[in-house]
């Protein structure tokens, strides 16, 4: 089309770019209807306390049952959600779903388990984060102490002081805060210094080569020491083997999460496990 208009064969019309633009628009339209049609689900990955070998928490991980493309992980659509502003209503949904699940498990099991939800740093630019979290816990009737908000440090944050102020408001609500993917961001230590968090989740890239990689072992030991000096709990992410579990335990981590304990599973599958297990976790 563009070529026939141009004459000399040169044109700014780029079919590949056109296709990408159409796909982006389609993704945005699909994301909008996903909220309306209820196509999102949280999968749950347990977190085990290494002192007691029991499940003490679970992280809600977003999945999208796309009508044509099947089950999508967040990597396939969160970027688009952030660019279009849809991350705000999606996060509102995630927070509500996580809080409701946490309240249900608290009724099932005395005291319940801690439930964690992820929020994107870009949310602080566009949403009333405190309002979203407060609405979620109020509606669910969830005790805020067992609600944990994970904030990734993978993405740089522009207005650190504003984010820190919002996090202090969240603490006033009584919820817990964690720094996610700790160690791979741009300013890990600045975040530790500025943010009122209770937990550090060591990125799985520092765990995956344990026990052989001595640099990673030194980094994990260092993060444990930093966290403990500040009264924080330290969680090792991405634990896939018994050897990794033994190593992060020996290095002083408080909790683990990863395929070795469980893949992310449906709420009912985790619930089954919570009912069966007041038995210790296999291998831990
Ligand atoms: P994350 O918060 O660090 O979550 C852990 C990710 O690592 C999950 O991928 C999980 O399935 C995967 N994982 C867990 N254990 C293991 C393991 O032992 N080995 C390996 N190789 N991987 C493991 P997932 O579900 O694809 O999520 C990717 C990221 O997307 C999350 O990383 C989080 O940053 C983001 N995300 C997930 N759900 C939400 C959400 O509701 N809102 C926002 N804003 N971000 C979310
Ligand atoms: Mg997380
Ligand atoms: Mg994580
Ligand atoms: Mg991670």
XYZ file of N, CA, C and O in Angstrom, residues 4-182:
716
model
N 2.950 1.720 -3.254
C 2.256 2.212 -4.444
C 1.980 3.709 -4.328
O 1.916 4.407 -5.333
N 1.876 4.200 -3.117
C 1.668 5.632 -2.936
C 2.962 6.424 -3.168
O 2.928 7.546 -3.642
N 4.093 5.819 -2.794
C 5.362 6.535 -2.769
C 5.961 6.762 -4.141
O 6.438 7.844 -4.445
N 5.993 5.743 -4.960
C 6.567 5.908 -6.278
C 7.991 5.380 -6.368
O 8.266 4.448 -7.110
N 8.950 5.945 -5.582
C 10.334 5.495 -5.685
C 10.633 4.267 -4.820
O 11.760 3.822 -4.715
N 9.626 3.736 -4.157
C 9.823 2.505 -3.397
C 10.239 2.752 -1.961
O 10.223 1.844 -1.141
N 10.608 3.969 -1.603
C 11.002 4.270 -0.247
C 9.794 4.759 0.543
O 8.984 5.531 0.056
N 9.655 4.272 1.774
C 8.483 4.655 2.543
C 8.762 4.474 4.029
O 9.584 3.658 4.438
N 8.075 5.259 4.828
C 8.167 5.068 6.270
C 7.273 3.923 6.746
O 7.311 3.537 7.882
N 6.451 3.440 5.832
C 5.556 2.342 6.197
C 6.366 1.070 6.414
O 7.103 0.632 5.536
N 6.266 0.496 7.601
C 7.040 -0.696 7.943
C 6.052 -1.765 8.392
O 5.457 -1.646 9.449
N 5.855 -2.799 7.559
C 4.831 -3.804 7.885
C 5.083 -4.471 9.231
O 4.141 -4.779 9.956
N 6.366 -4.679 9.605
C 6.669 -5.353 10.877
C 6.230 -4.473 12.042
O 5.633 -4.932 13.018
N 6.499 -3.172 11.902
C 6.130 -2.244 12.971
C 4.608 -2.136 13.070
O 4.036 -2.083 14.142
N 3.976 -2.161 11.909
C 2.522 -2.107 11.862
C 1.936 -3.310 12.596
O 1.005 -3.183 13.380
N 2.534 -4.479 12.348
C 2.039 -5.689 12.999
C 2.237 -5.588 14.517
O 1.346 -5.909 15.296
N 3.409 -5.091 14.922
C 3.687 -4.957 16.359
C 2.683 -4.013 17.006
O 2.183 -4.266 18.104
N 2.379 -2.913 16.294
C 1.432 -1.938 16.844
C 0.041 -2.552 16.972
O -0.654 -2.349 17.964
N -0.344 -3.329 15.945
C -1.666 -3.973 16.010
C -1.715 -5.004 17.137
O -2.702 -5.115 17.841
N -0.607 -5.740 17.318
C -0.570 -6.728 18.396
C -0.658 -6.060 19.762
O -1.316 -6.560 20.674
N 0.021 -4.910 19.880
C -0.019 -4.190 21.157
C -1.438 -3.709 21.453
O -1.912 -3.784 22.594
N -2.116 -3.214 20.414
C -3.499 -2.752 20.612
C -4.417 -3.906 20.974
O -5.307 -3.790 21.817
N -4.183 -5.057 20.303
C -4.994 -6.246 20.601
C -4.770 -6.686 22.052
O -5.725 -6.994 22.774
N -3.484 -6.663 22.475
C -3.163 -7.071 23.849
C -3.855 -6.149 24.847
O -4.415 -6.607 25.850
N -3.837 -4.853 24.553
C -4.493 -3.906 25.455
C -6.002 -4.184 25.544
O -6.581 -4.221 26.634
N -6.612 -4.411 24.376
C -8.055 -4.703 24.365
C -8.348 -5.992 25.128
O -9.298 -6.071 25.920
N -7.494 -7.009 24.909
C -7.675 -8.287 25.613
C -7.527 -8.121 27.123
O -8.254 -8.741 27.905
N -6.543 -7.277 27.534
C -6.312 -7.061 28.969
C -7.533 -6.420 29.617
O -7.915 -6.762 30.731
N -8.120 -5.452 28.884
C -9.316 -4.800 29.419
C -10.435 -5.810 29.630
O -11.099 -5.827 30.664
N -10.661 -6.661 28.629
C -11.773 -7.600 28.783
C -11.434 -8.707 29.786
O -12.326 -9.286 30.388
N -10.126 -8.956 29.981
C -9.732 -9.993 30.948
C -10.263 -9.669 32.336
O -10.742 -10.548 33.062
N -10.193 -8.383 32.700
C -10.682 -7.966 34.020
C -12.188 -8.185 34.116
O -12.697 -8.708 35.098
N -12.879 -7.786 33.037
C -14.341 -7.894 33.022
C -14.784 -9.355 33.034
O -15.725 -9.733 33.727
N -14.073 -10.179 32.260
C -14.492 -11.582 32.118
C -13.933 -12.494 33.193
O -14.167 -13.708 33.167
N -13.116 -11.928 34.078
C -12.592 -12.770 35.158
C -11.600 -13.810 34.686
O -11.656 -14.968 35.089
N -10.659 -13.400 33.821
C -9.702 -14.372 33.287
C -8.409 -14.461 34.098
O -7.525 -15.252 33.775
N -8.276 -13.653 35.145
C -7.065 -13.713 35.967
C -7.230 -14.713 37.106
O -8.332 -14.953 37.601
N -6.092 -15.275 37.512
C -6.076 -16.172 38.660
C -4.753 -15.996 39.391
O -3.734 -15.719 38.769
N -4.771 -16.146 40.693
C -3.512 -16.198 41.438
C -3.143 -17.655 41.665
O -3.964 -18.446 42.123
N -1.888 -17.985 41.320
C -1.322 -19.272 41.701
C -0.493 -19.007 42.952
O 0.035 -17.902 43.135
N -0.374 -20.010 43.779
C 0.249 -19.804 45.091
C 1.495 -20.649 45.257
O 1.466 -21.849 44.990
N 2.576 -19.995 45.682
C 3.814 -20.730 45.956
C 4.168 -20.584 47.429
O 4.345 -19.473 47.923
N 4.254 -21.717 48.139
C 4.475 -21.640 49.582
C 5.881 -21.190 49.957
O 6.829 -21.331 49.190
N 5.984 -20.657 51.164
C 7.260 -20.263 51.756
C 7.391 -21.027 53.069
O 6.458 -21.052 53.872
N 8.551 -21.652 53.240
C 8.753 -22.532 54.388
C 9.760 -21.909 55.347
O 10.819 -21.439 54.932
N 9.422 -21.912 56.612
C 10.327 -21.433 57.659
C 11.346 -22.522 57.957
O 10.970 -23.667 58.243
N 12.627 -22.181 57.903
C 13.655 -23.203 58.075
C 13.838 -23.593 59.535
O 14.414 -24.631 59.827
N 13.345 -22.788 60.457
C 13.445 -23.159 61.877
C 12.407 -24.220 62.238
O 12.653 -25.072 63.082
N 11.249 -24.178 61.586
C 10.151 -25.091 61.957
C 9.815 -26.092 60.858
O 9.047 -27.028 61.093
N 10.384 -25.899 59.664
C 10.045 -26.722 58.493
C 8.563 -26.680 58.147
O 8.017 -27.643 57.616
N 7.910 -25.572 58.442
C 6.483 -25.472 58.128
C 6.208 -24.343 57.139
O 6.961 -23.374 57.055
N 5.097 -24.498 56.434
C 4.664 -23.435 55.526
C 4.161 -22.273 56.375
O 3.215 -22.431 57.150
N 4.814 -21.133 56.239
C 4.407 -19.962 57.019
C 3.787 -18.877 56.143
O 3.212 -17.918 56.637
N 3.944 -19.053 54.843
C 3.408 -18.034 53.949
C 3.269 -18.578 52.542
O 3.689 -19.704 52.252
N 2.650 -17.769 51.679
C 2.553 -18.136 50.270
C 2.478 -16.859 49.457
O 1.867 -15.872 49.875
N 3.130 -16.907 48.292
C 3.114 -15.758 47.396
C 2.099 -15.994 46.285
O 2.097 -17.048 45.648
N 1.253 -15.011 46.047
C 0.287 -15.082 44.952
C 0.943 -14.601 43.668
O 1.453 -13.483 43.612
N 0.958 -15.455 42.648
C 1.589 -15.125 41.366
C 0.518 -15.102 40.284
O -0.259 -16.044 40.123
N 0.497 -14.003 39.557
C -0.601 -13.743 38.624
C -0.527 -14.615 37.367
O 0.546 -14.770 36.778
N -1.662 -15.177 36.997
C -1.789 -15.920 35.744
C -3.010 -15.413 34.984
O -3.993 -14.999 35.588
N -2.913 -15.479 33.641
C -4.007 -15.010 32.806
C -4.468 -16.160 31.909
O -3.692 -16.663 31.104
N -5.710 -16.549 32.067
C -6.290 -17.563 31.182
C -6.789 -16.852 29.938
O -7.937 -16.422 29.869
N -5.894 -16.710 28.961
C -6.234 -15.987 27.743
C -7.120 -16.884 26.872
O -6.813 -18.062 26.669
N -8.218 -16.317 26.350
C -9.177 -17.157 25.614
C -8.568 -17.867 24.403
O -8.974 -18.972 24.082
N -7.590 -17.259 23.731
C -6.981 -17.936 22.576
C -5.580 -18.459 22.869
O -5.180 -19.505 22.368
N -4.830 -17.701 23.694
C -3.406 -18.037 23.831
C -3.118 -18.974 24.997
O -1.983 -19.369 25.219
N -4.168 -19.315 25.765
C -3.952 -20.243 26.877
C -3.430 -19.545 28.120
O -3.598 -18.335 28.282
N -2.769 -20.304 28.987
C -2.334 -19.762 30.273
C -1.075 -18.920 30.104
O -0.063 -19.419 29.625
N -1.137 -17.654 30.504
C 0.001 -16.755 30.339
C 0.601 -16.382 31.695
O -0.115 -16.062 32.647
N 1.947 -16.404 31.763
C 2.681 -15.938 32.945
C 2.829 -14.416 32.860
O 2.679 -13.828 31.782
N 3.129 -13.771 33.988
C 3.148 -12.307 33.999
C 4.113 -11.672 33.010
O 3.840 -10.580 32.507
N 5.203 -12.348 32.705
C 6.162 -11.804 31.758
C 5.543 -11.499 30.403
O 6.019 -10.618 29.681
N 4.453 -12.185 30.063
C 3.831 -12.019 28.746
C 2.932 -10.795 28.662
O 2.560 -10.384 27.571
N 2.558 -10.221 29.823
C 1.578 -9.136 29.720
C 1.764 -7.987 30.711
O 1.142 -6.942 30.561
N 2.640 -8.150 31.709
C 2.768 -7.065 32.694
C 3.341 -5.800 32.085
O 2.935 -4.687 32.447
N 4.276 -5.954 31.156
C 4.864 -4.780 30.499
C 3.782 -3.947 29.828
O 3.723 -2.722 30.001
N 2.912 -4.620 29.078
C 1.811 -3.923 28.396
C 0.861 -3.307 29.420
O 0.374 -2.182 29.227
N 0.624 -4.020 30.503
C -0.271 -3.493 31.539
C 0.302 -2.206 32.132
O -0.427 -1.243 32.404
N 1.627 -2.176 32.307
C 2.260 -0.985 32.871
C 2.197 0.182 31.890
O 1.898 1.310 32.268
N 2.461 -0.106 30.616
C 2.476 0.969 29.624
C 1.095 1.588 29.413
O 0.982 2.763 29.090
N 0.056 0.797 29.572
C -1.295 1.287 29.277
C -2.027 1.804 30.510
O -3.165 2.268 30.398
N -1.386 1.680 31.691
C -2.067 2.112 32.905
C -3.011 1.056 33.465
O -3.570 1.228 34.546
N -3.158 -0.053 32.726
C -4.052 -1.106 33.226
C -3.474 -1.806 34.447
O -4.165 -2.572 35.120
N -2.204 -1.534 34.737
C -1.589 -2.143 35.921
C -2.343 -1.742 37.200
O -2.394 -2.518 38.156
N -2.962 -0.554 37.200
C -3.680 -0.139 38.404
C -4.914 -1.003 38.682
O -5.002 -1.600 39.760
N -5.856 -1.129 37.717
C -6.984 -2.026 38.014
C -6.571 -3.483 38.188
O -7.176 -4.208 38.979
N -5.517 -3.910 37.473
C -5.076 -5.305 37.634
C -4.524 -5.518 39.046
O -4.828 -6.508 39.716
N -3.717 -4.559 39.523
C -3.175 -4.694 40.878
C -4.279 -4.618 41.926
O -4.231 -5.320 42.934
N -5.274 -3.777 41.664
C -6.411 -3.725 42.593
C -7.057 -5.105 42.691
O -7.390 -5.573 43.784
N -7.184 -5.764 41.540
C -7.743 -7.125 41.536
C -6.834 -8.088 42.316
O -7.303 -8.878 43.146
N -5.515 -8.012 42.037
C -4.549 -8.911 42.703
C -4.607 -8.735 44.222
O -4.672 -9.718 44.971
N -4.613 -7.490 44.669
C -4.605 -7.232 46.120
C -5.881 -7.767 46.771
O -5.841 -8.367 47.844
N -7.018 -7.544 46.103
C -8.289 -8.053 46.647
C -8.305 -9.569 46.693
O -8.715 -10.167 47.687
N -7.859 -10.189 45.594
C -7.868 -11.655 45.527
C -6.938 -12.244 46.593
O -7.285 -13.221 47.265
N -5.766 -11.631 46.752
C -4.804 -12.145 47.734
C -5.337 -11.975 49.150
O -5.244 -12.889 49.982
N -5.920 -10.820 49.431
C -6.440 -10.573 50.782
C -7.603 -11.517 51.098
O -7.705 -12.059 52.201
N -8.472 -11.733 50.102
C -9.605 -12.647 50.301
C -9.097 -14.063 50.592
O -9.593 -14.742 51.476
N -8.079 -14.484 49.838
C -7.520 -15.820 50.049
C -6.867 -15.923 51.424
O -7.029 -16.929 52.120
N -6.150 -14.876 51.799
C -5.509 -14.884 53.117
C -6.530 -14.995 54.238
O -6.329 -15.726 55.211
N -7.645 -14.289 54.081
C -8.697 -14.341 55.108
C -9.334 -15.728 55.150
O -9.632 -16.258 56.222
N -9.513 -16.339 53.978
C -10.103 -17.694 53.925
C -9.174 -18.696 54.620
O -9.627 -19.536 55.398
N -7.879 -18.603 54.359
C -6.936 -19.534 55.003
C -6.835 -19.272 56.501
O -6.598 -20.193 57.281
N -7.014 -18.023 56.889
C -6.986 -17.729 58.333
C -8.172 -18.380 59.038
O -8.063 -18.821 60.179
N -9.315 -18.455 58.346
C -10.479 -19.122 58.941
C -10.274 -20.636 58.988
O -10.714 -21.305 59.908
N -9.586 -21.143 57.976
C -9.342 -22.590 57.875
C -8.379 -23.066 58.949
O -8.488 -24.170 59.479
N -7.390 -22.262 59.231
C -6.254 -22.686 60.028
C -5.995 -21.587 61.039
O -5.781 -20.446 60.641
N -6.051 -21.890 62.295
C -5.880 -20.862 63.332
C -4.651 -20.000 63.076
O -3.560 -20.509 62.899
N -4.831 -18.706 63.027
C -3.697 -17.821 62.777
C -3.401 -17.632 61.300
O -2.903 -16.612 60.882
N -3.735 -18.649 60.496
C -3.544 -18.541 59.053
C -2.088 -18.564 58.643
O -1.196 -18.859 59.441
N -1.851 -18.272 57.380
C -0.492 -18.095 56.887
C -0.403 -16.696 56.292
O -1.411 -16.095 55.955
N 0.832 -16.219 56.182
C 1.041 -14.911 55.561
C 0.810 -15.035 54.049
O 1.213 -16.041 53.453
N 0.133 -14.071 53.462
C -0.010 -14.067 52.005
C 0.708 -12.843 51.433
O 0.634 -11.743 51.989
N 1.417 -13.079 50.342
C 2.189 -12.005 49.704
C 1.624 -11.675 48.338
O 1.234 -12.567 47.590
N 1.611 -10.381 48.031
C 1.225 -9.922 46.699
C 2.337 -9.021 46.167
O 3.002 -8.321 46.935
N 2.530 -9.071 44.851
C 3.564 -8.255 44.209
C 2.978 -6.945 43.711
O 1.870 -6.926 43.173
N 3.737 -5.873 43.863
C 3.313 -4.654 43.186
C 4.468 -4.090 42.349
O 5.629 -4.187 42.722
N 4.106 -3.537 41.205
C 5.102 -2.949 40.301
C 5.484 -1.567 40.785
O 4.614 -0.779 41.157
N 6.778 -1.244 40.748
C 7.197 0.098 41.135
C 6.469 1.202 40.357
O 6.212 2.278 40.887
N 6.100 0.934 39.110
C 5.441 1.966 38.300
C 4.085 2.375 38.884
O 3.564 3.446 38.577
N 3.533 1.522 39.743
C 2.238 1.817 40.346
C 2.281 3.096 41.192
O 1.284 3.819 41.284
N 3.433 3.334 41.805
C 3.538 4.486 42.706
C 3.373 5.810 41.967
O 3.052 6.822 42.567
N 3.643 5.768 40.653
C 3.486 6.981 39.860
C 2.030 7.279 39.545
O 1.662 8.407 39.288
N 1.204 6.222 39.497
C -0.128 6.440 38.929
C -1.284 6.100 39.858
O -2.420 6.393 39.529
N -1.010 5.468 40.994
C -2.142 4.993 41.801
C -1.994 5.392 43.265
O -0.912 5.696 43.744
N -3.127 5.359 43.948
C -3.154 5.544 45.393
C -2.901 4.174 46.026
O -3.830 3.435 46.328
N -1.616 3.841 46.171
C -1.243 2.490 46.601
C -1.794 2.193 47.999
O -2.336 1.118 48.258
N -1.699 3.191 48.880
C -2.226 2.980 50.227
C -3.725 2.667 50.190
O -4.212 1.762 50.863
N -4.455 3.416 49.359
C -5.891 3.216 49.240
C -6.241 1.822 48.721
O -7.175 1.185 49.205
N -5.475 1.355 47.727
C -5.727 0.027 47.159
C -5.522 -1.065 48.205
O -6.330 -1.994 48.329
N -4.435 -0.935 48.970
C -4.122 -1.960 49.980
C -5.146 -1.912 51.114
O -5.654 -2.949 51.560
N -5.481 -0.693 51.539
C -6.454 -0.549 52.636
C -7.801 -1.133 52.235
O -8.439 -1.858 53.012
N -8.241 -0.851 50.995
C -9.528 -1.381 50.536
C -9.512 -2.908 50.522
O -10.481 -3.558 50.939
N -8.389 -3.472 50.052
C -8.304 -4.941 49.955
C -8.410 -5.598 51.331
O -9.171 -6.555 51.512
N -7.658 -5.095 52.307
C -7.698 -5.759 53.628
C -9.014 -5.494 54.339
O -9.552 -6.381 55.006
N -9.573 -4.302 54.161
C -10.861 -3.999 54.801
C -11.963 -4.905 54.273
O -12.712 -5.508 55.039
N -12.070 -4.975 52.942
C -13.122 -5.800 52.331
C -13.019 -7.255 52.727
O -14.031 -7.924 52.932
N -11.764 -7.745 52.805
C -11.576 -9.171 53.106
C -11.689 -9.449 54.600
O -11.861 -10.589 55.012
N -11.558 -8.421 55.415
C -11.497 -8.639 56.857
C -10.219 -9.365 57.254
O -10.202 -10.190 58.163
N -9.127 -9.053 56.529
C -7.836 -9.719 56.767
C -7.039 -8.978 57.836
O -6.981 -7.749 57.824
N -6.410 -9.730 58.763
C -5.478 -9.093 59.705
C -4.292 -8.583 58.916
O -3.628 -9.361 58.234
N -4.006 -7.295 59.002
C -2.935 -6.739 58.155
C -1.569 -7.370 58.417
O -0.755 -7.437 57.490
N -1.328 -7.875 59.628
C 0.003 -8.453 59.925
C 0.314 -9.650 59.056
O 1.483 -10.016 58.922
N -0.694 -10.325 58.498
C -0.380 -11.481 57.643
C -0.490 -11.135 56.156
O -0.501 -12.014 55.312
N -0.561 -9.841 55.857
C -0.524 -9.402 54.454
C 0.844 -8.808 54.180
O 1.313 -7.943 54.915
N 1.476 -9.291 53.123
C 2.836 -8.868 52.803
C 2.855 -8.321 51.383
O 2.299 -8.926 50.473
N 3.471 -7.169 51.217
C 3.580 -6.564 49.893
C 5.030 -6.678 49.440
O 5.939 -6.225 50.130
N 5.216 -7.303 48.268
C 6.558 -7.455 47.710
C 6.795 -6.385 46.656
O 6.007 -6.225 45.729
N 7.911 -5.717 46.831
C 8.270 -4.639 45.911
C 9.578 -5.028 45.244
O 10.595 -5.198 45.924
N 9.551 -5.195 43.929
C 10.782 -5.629 43.252
C 11.761 -4.474 43.129
O 11.370 -3.322 42.948
N 13.039 -4.818 43.244
C 14.047 -3.791 43.006
C 14.688 -3.985 41.635
O 15.671 -3.352 41.302
N 14.091 -4.869 40.819
C 14.579 -5.114 39.477
C 14.407 -3.885 38.580
O 15.149 -3.683 37.636
N 13.367 -3.097 38.873
C 13.048 -1.924 38.062
C 13.504 -0.683 38.831
O 13.220 -0.571 40.017
N 14.199 0.228 38.174
C 14.608 1.433 38.897
C 13.404 2.299 39.286
O 12.400 2.314 38.590
N 13.525 2.992 40.397
C 12.414 3.846 40.836
C 12.832 5.296 40.746
O 13.950 5.643 41.100
N 11.926 6.140 40.274
C 12.359 7.517 40.044
C 12.270 8.391 41.293
O 13.205 9.093 41.626
N 11.154 8.302 41.994
C 10.997 9.199 43.142
C 11.047 8.419 44.452
O 10.033 8.070 45.034
N 12.289 8.179 44.879
C 12.514 7.333 46.051
C 11.807 7.867 47.291
O 11.241 7.118 48.080
N 11.819 9.180 47.462
C 11.242 9.760 48.679
C 9.721 9.562 48.701
O 9.142 9.253 49.739
N 9.108 9.687 47.541
C 7.655 9.485 47.463
C 7.301 8.024 47.747
O 6.354 7.730 48.485
N 8.076 7.112 47.148
C 7.826 5.687 47.391
C 8.005 5.379 48.877
O 7.167 4.699 49.495
N 9.075 5.903 49.459
C 9.337 5.644 50.883
C 8.189 6.162 51.752
O 7.770 5.498 52.708
N 7.650 7.332 51.389
C 6.539 7.893 52.172
C 5.310 6.996 52.081
O 4.624 6.741 53.086
N 5.037 6.491 50.870
C 3.887 5.585 50.706
C 4.105 4.288 51.489
O 3.175 3.766 52.115
N 5.341 3.786 51.469
C 5.620 2.552 52.213
C 5.437 2.763 53.716
O 4.953 1.870 54.415
N 5.769 3.943 54.184
C 5.529 4.226 55.619
C 4.039 4.231 55.923
O 3.605 3.752 56.982
N 3.241 4.738 54.979
C 1.775 4.686 55.160
C 1.280 3.245 55.196
O 0.380 2.913 55.968
N 1.860 2.415 54.343
C 1.463 0.997 54.352
C 1.811 0.353 55.687
O 1.046 -0.450 56.219
N 2.954 0.701 56.218
C 3.342 0.160 57.533
C 2.353 0.606 58.602
O 2.045 -0.141 59.531
N 1.855 1.831 58.458
C 0.870 2.313 59.437
C -0.429 1.507 59.366
O -1.129 1.368 60.368
N -0.732 0.970 58.179
C -1.892 0.075 58.066
C -1.641 -1.254 58.780
O -2.575 -2.008 59.032
N -0.358 -1.559 59.020
C -0.017 -2.796 59.729
C 0.439 -3.935 58.829
O 0.708 -5.030 59.317
N 0.534 -3.700 57.510
C 0.966 -4.777 56.616
C 2.495 -4.903 56.641
O 3.197 -4.018 57.134
N 3.004 -6.043 56.145
C 4.450 -6.274 56.046
C 4.938 -5.868 54.669
O 4.181 -5.883 53.708
N 6.221 -5.559 54.597
C 6.829 -5.173 53.327
C 8.090 -5.998 53.079
O 8.859 -6.257 54.009
N 8.268 -6.390 51.822
C 9.464 -7.142 51.432
C 10.103 -6.498 50.213
O 9.397 -6.006 49.336
N 11.433 -6.546 50.169
C 12.120 -6.196 48.920
C 12.346 -7.491 48.147
O 12.969 -8.430 48.669
N 11.810 -7.541 46.941
C 11.852 -8.724 46.094
C 13.065 -8.643 45.171
O 13.526 -7.552 44.834
N 13.547 -9.810 44.755
C 14.680 -9.889 43.809
C 15.884 -9.130 44.353
O 16.617 -8.475 43.599
N 16.094 -9.228 45.666
C 17.113 -8.410 46.296
C 18.504 -8.738 45.747
O 18.878 -9.897 45.624
